[in-house]
Amino acid sequence: MRLSELKTGESATILKVLGHGGFRRRIMEMGFVRGQRVEVQLNAPLEDPIGYRIMGYDISLRRSEADMIVVLSDAEVRQLLAEEHPSGKRETAYAEYPDKDDTCRNADEIIIRQSRTISVALVGNPNSGKTSLFNAISGGREHVGNYSGVTVGAKIGYRNYRGYRFEITDLPGTYALSAYTPEERFVRSHIAEKTPDVIVNSVVASNLERNLYLTTELIDINPRMVVALNMFDELRESDARLDYDNLGRMMGVPMVPVEARNHKGIDELLDTVIAVYENQDDRVRHIHINQGPVIEEGLQKLNTALGISRDELPKAFPPRYFALKLMEGDRQIEEKLHRCAHYAEWVELRDREAQHITEALGEDVETAIANQKYGFISGALKETYTAGRREETTTTAQIDAFVTHKLWGFPIFFLLMGLMFWCTFRLGSYPQEWIEMLVDRIGEAVNALLPEGVLRDLLCDGIIGGVGSVIVFLPNIMILYLFISFMEDSGYLARAAFIMDRVMHRLGLHGKSFIPLIMGFGCNVPAIMACRTIESRSSRLITILITPFMSCSARIPIYLLLTGTFFASHAVLVMTGLYLAGVAVAILTARLMRRFLFPVDETPFVMELPPYRLPTWKTTLTHMWDKCAQYLQKMGGMILVASIIVWFLSYYPQSADNYRNTTAHYENSYLGRLGKSCEPVFRPLGLNWKAGVAILSGLPAKEIVVSTLGVLYAENGVPEVQPVAVDSEIVILGGSEGVAEVLVSPDETIANEHSTLSKRLITSGDFTTASALSFLLFILLYIPCIATVAAIGAEAGWKWAALSLIYNTGLAWIVAWAAYHLLLWL
């Protein structure tokens, strides 16, 4: 807790002092150092300042200053001891620094352990290997994507090392610490509000000039920092030479070579973090990056004015940093300082000096400061860095000559997309058959072992029939995620966004919109979250709202079931058409939104093209399995529960024995009554009440649609039907109500023999080719799952989430109606 949170009369032990150099030094000189006891003596009438007693004398601090001191109160110590020793027993003798045995046996050891907890923030450019470094330190399994914005939120991991506990936070990738992008604002806010003990700045060792710009931004903040020279093996392989120790001394921060992918240099990095945390590294010193005489003159005036009123400033950053950001016109800093009494004077001084700088240098202040920082970096590298051969860059350029070529770029892209979907549906069909056979065998075994009754029906029809009908599509989803993961890790997705930039702009979107849309084919939720990387608000909103039209992997089971059943001879063509239809609707929606809802809001397209890297199979397969594990968790969670609920609603109320488990029974069940009430809405689409129930069940998760059909069309629920007429072209099957014609070629019938649910759908007579297509299009376009709606609400606002719900469902009905009647007419 913070010292400011203690109440009058309470005591605590000081763990650490946060904040920047000058403030932190002054507080520590007053006796607020680690291990000292402090007691709250009194609070002023307006709760500011607060009187404390420390080291035998009384002292007062402002609440904002006390908020920068981390303490462990006596109440917290008692609580921690109680948690570790529920029996209430205490032992007094123990090793001074517990390492292997992390159980503390008295109050002193609790304090020692808490004081040896180091909070570390990982900060770096996109593609700097930051998340790989996080995984290497914490043992985490976060996905490593080789394109900008893969980390869209902070992730926390832990590591015990040499008696210290590291709390590592992986922050979003960012190029600077301004208020331009959401990532920049988030990272700076985290540093200001969470005040990590040490910042680890991940830097690509083979691309220092660009990566060190963020390092200079961090130096302005003056935190305790260590630079991790990541991918150092690539620098050595290019025959380049870097005197990193001398470079670190120039910049006032220690630098450590690291190969995160190979787990090399991690111990040395952690040792350096400990040394910096304990103030034992002589390379640490605070420097001011000289901005040149013209800028420094104006900056010094503003810094002096801020320094006079330093008590009004937030304590997280030094006055010079606020002066620098005010000079650059940083909106977030201006909002933060707007409450200060002297803000108007500072702004007036800033405007006057900024105008002078612009006139003297012939460029705006922000550009001038950036140029000065790059000049500082260039000068430091000239003394410490010797360039080698650029084999990787040459290889990358050679590959880019083809994949980003104006003539060959698009064919290569569409070829890769076609290969991905072909492998997903064709290669995935073989293990799909094996899993389906296994599920059928399990169902038959359970049916044979248990006596007739509710339990057997629940297990066979509700659980095995419902969940089993969805789990068979796991191989298809694994293949899809394998392709997406490989393209992310290798760097190709960034090229895809690059070649699609002009197309996206014609649609009123940003080039960066392409990556979330591609991710949407896997899952809409992370795709919507990835839209945070789009700087333009209007482009971000449009991308979020059209992402649900990308057919996520949850819809794959429905597509495979119905296309394989009613369009077996043209399944791949129909599947491709569904995906293209979703893309076409997304394009149309984007154009309409840009035309009627948003004015043109163009922002520069800045997409880093990282060097190609061959991802390790471990990384790619781990990412693929993480996504598949989420799919399996759905099997045991939401889909299992939903399947049981659907079965219960379809099973009750019970009927007479000769009436139970027939189509008539299902119609009169609770589920049938719900479907009947909605049937007037779906009847114009050629869909009956069962299809309506399946559609409604897909609101929690689209996979449940297949499990619902599996329950509704369980074996006992469809009467035995024999072919009424067979010729060389068609098979006419009897339905549940008289005779319903289903046109299926003999080849298609044979192709569907392996699928139990497919056969039941055909023999039911409830679907025709036209109604099956109508059903598929409605599933493609209607309201996304609840998780996606929640993601839209969180990222764009609930007003837009409600609009998405209404627009998507209305559009789905219109398109499905048109397709159904068009196919009937043809």
PDB file of C-alpha atoms in Angstrom, residues 307-480:
ATOM      1  CA  GLY A 307      10.467  24.096 -11.300  1.00  0.00           C
ATOM      2  CA  ILE A 308       9.399  27.126  -9.278  1.00  0.00           C
ATOM      3  CA  SER A 309       5.946  25.562  -8.907  1.00  0.00           C
ATOM      4  CA  ARG A 310       7.150  21.934  -8.756  1.00  0.00           C
ATOM      5  CA  ASP A 311       4.749  21.191  -5.876  1.00  0.00           C
ATOM      6  CA  GLU A 312       1.862  21.566  -8.353  1.00  0.00           C
ATOM      7  CA  LEU A 313       3.335  19.005 -10.747  1.00  0.00           C
ATOM      8  CA  PRO A 314       2.637  15.261 -10.645  1.00  0.00           C
ATOM      9  CA  LYS A 315       5.483  13.471  -8.881  1.00  0.00           C
ATOM     10  CA  ALA A 316       5.918  10.658 -11.398  1.00  0.00           C
ATOM     11  CA  PHE A 317       8.036  12.655 -13.881  1.00  0.00           C
ATOM     12  CA  PRO A 318      10.666  15.414 -13.529  1.00  0.00           C
ATOM     13  CA  PRO A 319       9.838  19.057 -14.435  1.00  0.00           C
ATOM     14  CA  ARG A 320      12.096  18.936 -17.528  1.00  0.00           C
ATOM     15  CA  TYR A 321       9.963  16.140 -18.988  1.00  0.00           C
ATOM     16  CA  PHE A 322       6.771  18.166 -18.544  1.00  0.00           C
ATOM     17  CA  ALA A 323       8.523  21.162 -20.099  1.00  0.00           C
ATOM     18  CA  LEU A 324       9.623  19.074 -23.068  1.00  0.00           C
ATOM     19  CA  LYS A 325       6.164  17.643 -23.675  1.00  0.00           C
ATOM     20  CA  LEU A 326       4.497  21.029 -23.247  1.00  0.00           C
ATOM     21  CA  MET A 327       6.897  22.384 -25.856  1.00  0.00           C
ATOM     22  CA  GLU A 328       5.874  19.545 -28.209  1.00  0.00           C
ATOM     23  CA  GLY A 329       2.178  20.289 -27.636  1.00  0.00           C
ATOM     24  CA  ASP A 330       1.413  16.897 -26.090  1.00  0.00           C
ATOM     25  CA  ARG A 331      -2.374  16.869 -25.510  1.00  0.00           C
ATOM     26  CA  GLN A 332      -2.361  14.360 -22.669  1.00  0.00           C
ATOM     27  CA  ILE A 333       0.243  16.301 -20.700  1.00  0.00           C
ATOM     28  CA  GLU A 334      -1.677  19.513 -21.270  1.00  0.00           C
ATOM     29  CA  GLU A 335      -4.803  17.876 -19.838  1.00  0.00           C
ATOM     30  CA  LYS A 336      -2.823  16.637 -16.836  1.00  0.00           C
ATOM     31  CA  LEU A 337      -1.368  20.084 -16.076  1.00  0.00           C
ATOM     32  CA  HIS A 338      -4.544  22.019 -16.850  1.00  0.00           C
ATOM     33  CA  ARG A 339      -5.571  21.940 -13.171  1.00  0.00           C
ATOM     34  CA  CYS A 340      -2.367  23.656 -12.031  1.00  0.00           C
ATOM     35  CA  ALA A 341      -2.721  27.276 -10.888  1.00  0.00           C
ATOM     36  CA  HIS A 342       0.106  28.541 -13.132  1.00  0.00           C
ATOM     37  CA  TYR A 343      -0.961  26.592 -16.228  1.00  0.00           C
ATOM     38  CA  ALA A 344      -2.003  29.685 -18.202  1.00  0.00           C
ATOM     39  CA  GLU A 345       1.412  31.288 -17.579  1.00  0.00           C
ATOM     40  CA  TRP A 346       3.214  28.125 -18.696  1.00  0.00           C
ATOM     41  CA  VAL A 347       1.187  27.899 -21.904  1.00  0.00           C
ATOM     42  CA  GLU A 348       1.809  31.539 -22.728  1.00  0.00           C
ATOM     43  CA  LEU A 349       5.550  31.063 -22.211  1.00  0.00           C
ATOM     44  CA  ARG A 350       5.483  27.834 -24.240  1.00  0.00           C
ATOM     45  CA  ASP A 351       3.703  29.447 -27.184  1.00  0.00           C
ATOM     46  CA  ARG A 352       6.155  32.319 -27.252  1.00  0.00           C
ATOM     47  CA  GLU A 353       9.226  30.074 -27.157  1.00  0.00           C
ATOM     48  CA  ALA A 354       7.765  27.572 -29.642  1.00  0.00           C
ATOM     49  CA  GLN A 355       7.176  30.348 -32.145  1.00  0.00           C
ATOM     50  CA  HIS A 356      10.759  31.538 -31.670  1.00  0.00           C
ATOM     51  CA  ILE A 357      12.110  28.012 -32.246  1.00  0.00           C
ATOM     52  CA  THR A 358       9.987  27.530 -35.367  1.00  0.00           C
ATOM     53  CA  GLU A 359      11.182  30.813 -36.846  1.00  0.00           C
ATOM     54  CA  ALA A 360      14.819  30.117 -36.001  1.00  0.00           C
ATOM     55  CA  LEU A 361      14.960  26.506 -37.242  1.00  0.00           C
ATOM     56  CA  GLY A 362      12.360  26.600 -40.009  1.00  0.00           C
ATOM     57  CA  GLU A 363      10.509  23.550 -38.641  1.00  0.00           C
ATOM     58  CA  ASP A 364       7.989  22.840 -35.918  1.00  0.00           C
ATOM     59  CA  VAL A 365       9.177  22.076 -32.391  1.00  0.00           C
ATOM     60  CA  GLU A 366       8.164  18.410 -32.388  1.00  0.00           C
ATOM     61  CA  THR A 367      10.121  17.706 -35.577  1.00  0.00           C
ATOM     62  CA  ALA A 368      13.120  19.677 -34.317  1.00  0.00           C
ATOM     63  CA  ILE A 369      13.241  17.732 -31.033  1.00  0.00           C
ATOM     64  CA  ALA A 370      12.961  14.393 -32.873  1.00  0.00           C
ATOM     65  CA  ASN A 371      15.810  15.399 -35.174  1.00  0.00           C
ATOM     66  CA  GLN A 372      17.974  16.319 -32.193  1.00  0.00           C
ATOM     67  CA  LYS A 373      17.344  12.947 -30.571  1.00  0.00           C
ATOM     68  CA  TYR A 374      18.235  11.070 -33.741  1.00  0.00           C
ATOM     69  CA  GLY A 375      21.348  13.206 -33.964  1.00  0.00           C
ATOM     70  CA  PHE A 376      22.271  12.176 -30.421  1.00  0.00           C
ATOM     71  CA  ILE A 377      21.733   8.506 -31.305  1.00  0.00           C
ATOM     72  CA  SER A 378      23.757   8.803 -34.494  1.00  0.00           C
ATOM     73  CA  GLY A 379      26.666  10.410 -32.669  1.00  0.00           C
ATOM     74  CA  ALA A 380      26.687   7.753 -29.951  1.00  0.00           C
ATOM     75  CA  LEU A 381      26.601   4.923 -32.490  1.00  0.00           C
ATOM     76  CA  LYS A 382      29.456   6.385 -34.533  1.00  0.00           C
ATOM     77  CA  GLU A 383      31.712   5.897 -31.523  1.00  0.00           C
ATOM     78  CA  THR A 384      30.487   2.454 -30.502  1.00  0.00           C
ATOM     79  CA  TYR A 385      29.029   0.649 -33.514  1.00  0.00           C
ATOM     80  CA  THR A 386      30.691  -0.803 -36.620  1.00  0.00           C
ATOM     81  CA  ALA A 387      28.298  -1.974 -39.326  1.00  0.00           C
ATOM     82  CA  GLY A 388      28.677  -5.396 -40.897  1.00  0.00           C
ATOM     83  CA  ARG A 389      27.127  -7.085 -43.905  1.00  0.00           C
ATOM     84  CA  ARG A 390      23.353  -6.859 -44.239  1.00  0.00           C
ATOM     85  CA  GLU A 391      22.553 -10.411 -45.290  1.00  0.00           C
ATOM     86  CA  GLU A 392      19.175 -10.487 -43.536  1.00  0.00           C
ATOM     87  CA  THR A 393      18.120  -7.175 -45.049  1.00  0.00           C
ATOM     88  CA  THR A 394      19.211  -8.399 -48.479  1.00  0.00           C
ATOM     89  CA  THR A 395      17.229 -11.595 -48.082  1.00  0.00           C
ATOM     90  CA  THR A 396      14.214  -9.643 -46.908  1.00  0.00           C
ATOM     91  CA  ALA A 397      14.524  -7.264 -49.857  1.00  0.00           C
ATOM     92  CA  GLN A 398      14.715 -10.177 -52.269  1.00  0.00           C
ATOM     93  CA  ILE A 399      11.557 -11.757 -50.860  1.00  0.00           C
ATOM     94  CA  ASP A 400       9.761  -8.403 -50.788  1.00  0.00           C
ATOM     95  CA  ALA A 401      10.614  -7.896 -54.455  1.00  0.00           C
ATOM     96  CA  PHE A 402       8.079 -10.647 -55.151  1.00  0.00           C
ATOM     97  CA  VAL A 403       5.492 -10.562 -52.376  1.00  0.00           C
ATOM     98  CA  THR A 404       5.007  -6.770 -52.480  1.00  0.00           C
ATOM     99  CA  HIS A 405       5.379  -6.459 -56.262  1.00  0.00           C
ATOM    100  CA  LYS A 406       2.571  -4.465 -57.886  1.00  0.00           C
ATOM    101  CA  LEU A 407       1.967  -7.304 -60.364  1.00  0.00           C
ATOM    102  CA  TRP A 408       2.725 -10.446 -58.334  1.00  0.00           C
ATOM    103  CA  GLY A 409       1.812  -9.268 -54.827  1.00  0.00           C
ATOM    104  CA  PHE A 410      -1.933  -9.829 -55.126  1.00  0.00           C
ATOM    105  CA  PRO A 411      -1.754 -13.253 -56.873  1.00  0.00           C
ATOM    106  CA  ILE A 412       0.675 -14.468 -54.205  1.00  0.00           C
ATOM    107  CA  PHE A 413      -1.617 -13.181 -51.462  1.00  0.00           C
ATOM    108  CA  PHE A 414      -4.743 -14.801 -52.904  1.00  0.00           C
ATOM    109  CA  LEU A 415      -2.814 -18.012 -53.579  1.00  0.00           C
ATOM    110  CA  LEU A 416      -1.750 -18.196 -49.925  1.00  0.00           C
ATOM    111  CA  MET A 417      -5.281 -17.447 -48.725  1.00  0.00           C
ATOM    112  CA  GLY A 418      -6.677 -20.106 -51.063  1.00  0.00           C
ATOM    113  CA  LEU A 419      -4.085 -22.629 -49.875  1.00  0.00           C
ATOM    114  CA  MET A 420      -4.972 -21.863 -46.262  1.00  0.00           C
ATOM    115  CA  PHE A 421      -8.685 -22.487 -46.755  1.00  0.00           C
ATOM    116  CA  TRP A 422      -8.148 -25.509 -49.008  1.00  0.00           C
ATOM    117  CA  CYS A 423      -5.940 -27.170 -46.383  1.00  0.00           C
ATOM    118  CA  THR A 424      -8.390 -26.215 -43.651  1.00  0.00           C
ATOM    119  CA  PHE A 425     -11.345 -27.904 -45.315  1.00  0.00           C
ATOM    120  CA  ARG A 426      -9.791 -30.656 -47.421  1.00  0.00           C
ATOM    121  CA  LEU A 427      -6.949 -31.923 -45.232  1.00  0.00           C
ATOM    122  CA  GLY A 428      -9.017 -31.401 -42.119  1.00  0.00           C
ATOM    123  CA  SER A 429     -11.762 -33.707 -43.409  1.00  0.00           C
ATOM    124  CA  TYR A 430      -9.688 -36.864 -42.805  1.00  0.00           C
ATOM    125  CA  PRO A 431      -9.058 -36.507 -39.046  1.00  0.00           C
ATOM    126  CA  GLN A 432     -12.587 -35.114 -38.828  1.00  0.00           C
ATOM    127  CA  GLU A 433     -13.944 -38.472 -40.011  1.00  0.00           C
ATOM    128  CA  TRP A 434     -11.813 -40.350 -37.460  1.00  0.00           C
ATOM    129  CA  ILE A 435     -13.043 -38.172 -34.586  1.00  0.00           C
ATOM    130  CA  GLU A 436     -16.615 -38.537 -35.770  1.00  0.00           C
ATOM    131  CA  MET A 437     -16.271 -42.320 -35.818  1.00  0.00           C
ATOM    132  CA  LEU A 438     -14.838 -42.210 -32.300  1.00  0.00           C
ATOM    133  CA  VAL A 439     -17.734 -40.066 -31.066  1.00  0.00           C
ATOM    134  CA  ASP A 440     -20.239 -42.468 -32.661  1.00  0.00           C
ATOM    135  CA  ARG A 441     -18.529 -45.462 -31.017  1.00  0.00           C
ATOM    136  CA  ILE A 442     -18.633 -43.720 -27.623  1.00  0.00           C
ATOM    137  CA  GLY A 443     -22.321 -42.920 -28.095  1.00  0.00           C
ATOM    138  CA  GLU A 444     -23.085 -46.535 -29.073  1.00  0.00           C
ATOM    139  CA  ALA A 445     -21.154 -47.867 -26.068  1.00  0.00           C
ATOM    140  CA  VAL A 446     -22.977 -45.618 -23.618  1.00  0.00           C
ATOM    141  CA  ASN A 447     -26.300 -46.497 -25.244  1.00  0.00           C
ATOM    142  CA  ALA A 448     -25.574 -50.211 -24.830  1.00  0.00           C
ATOM    143  CA  LEU A 449     -24.328 -49.993 -21.244  1.00  0.00           C
ATOM    144  CA  LEU A 450     -27.083 -47.891 -19.709  1.00  0.00           C
ATOM    145  CA  PRO A 451     -30.730 -48.862 -19.381  1.00  0.00           C
ATOM    146  CA  GLU A 452     -33.353 -46.854 -21.183  1.00  0.00           C
ATOM    147  CA  GLY A 453     -34.240 -43.677 -19.354  1.00  0.00           C
ATOM    148  CA  VAL A 454     -33.511 -40.002 -18.803  1.00  0.00           C
ATOM    149  CA  LEU A 455     -29.830 -40.490 -17.920  1.00  0.00           C
ATOM    150  CA  ARG A 456     -29.085 -42.426 -21.104  1.00  0.00           C
ATOM    151  CA  ASP A 457     -30.929 -39.895 -23.233  1.00  0.00           C
ATOM    152  CA  LEU A 458     -29.042 -37.034 -21.550  1.00  0.00           C
ATOM    153  CA  LEU A 459     -25.627 -38.625 -22.072  1.00  0.00           C
ATOM    154  CA  CYS A 460     -26.243 -39.897 -25.611  1.00  0.00           C
ATOM    155  CA  ASP A 461     -28.373 -37.134 -27.125  1.00  0.00           C
ATOM    156  CA  GLY A 462     -27.548 -34.125 -24.933  1.00  0.00           C
ATOM    157  CA  ILE A 463     -23.850 -34.400 -24.066  1.00  0.00           C
ATOM    158  CA  ILE A 464     -22.293 -36.790 -26.593  1.00  0.00           C
ATOM    159  CA  GLY A 465     -24.615 -35.760 -29.413  1.00  0.00           C
ATOM    160  CA  GLY A 466     -24.323 -32.050 -28.680  1.00  0.00           C
ATOM    161  CA  VAL A 467     -20.630 -31.661 -27.789  1.00  0.00           C
ATOM    162  CA  GLY A 468     -19.530 -34.462 -30.116  1.00  0.00           C
ATOM    163  CA  SER A 469     -21.131 -32.796 -33.109  1.00  0.00           C
ATOM    164  CA  VAL A 470     -18.889 -29.757 -32.521  1.00  0.00           C
ATOM    165  CA  ILE A 471     -15.625 -31.338 -31.406  1.00  0.00           C
ATOM    166  CA  VAL A 472     -15.275 -33.179 -34.723  1.00  0.00           C
ATOM    167  CA  PHE A 473     -14.304 -29.872 -36.325  1.00  0.00           C
ATOM    168  CA  LEU A 474     -11.236 -29.368 -34.111  1.00  0.00           C
ATOM    169  CA  PRO A 475      -8.789 -30.494 -36.886  1.00  0.00           C
ATOM    170  CA  ASN A 476     -10.127 -27.810 -39.256  1.00  0.00           C
ATOM    171  CA  ILE A 477      -9.667 -25.113 -36.633  1.00  0.00           C
ATOM    172  CA  MET A 478      -6.153 -26.353 -35.808  1.00  0.00           C
ATOM    173  CA  ILE A 479      -5.102 -26.089 -39.456  1.00  0.00           C
ATOM    174  CA  LEU A 480      -6.591 -22.593 -39.817  1.00  0.00           C
TER     175      LEU A 480
END
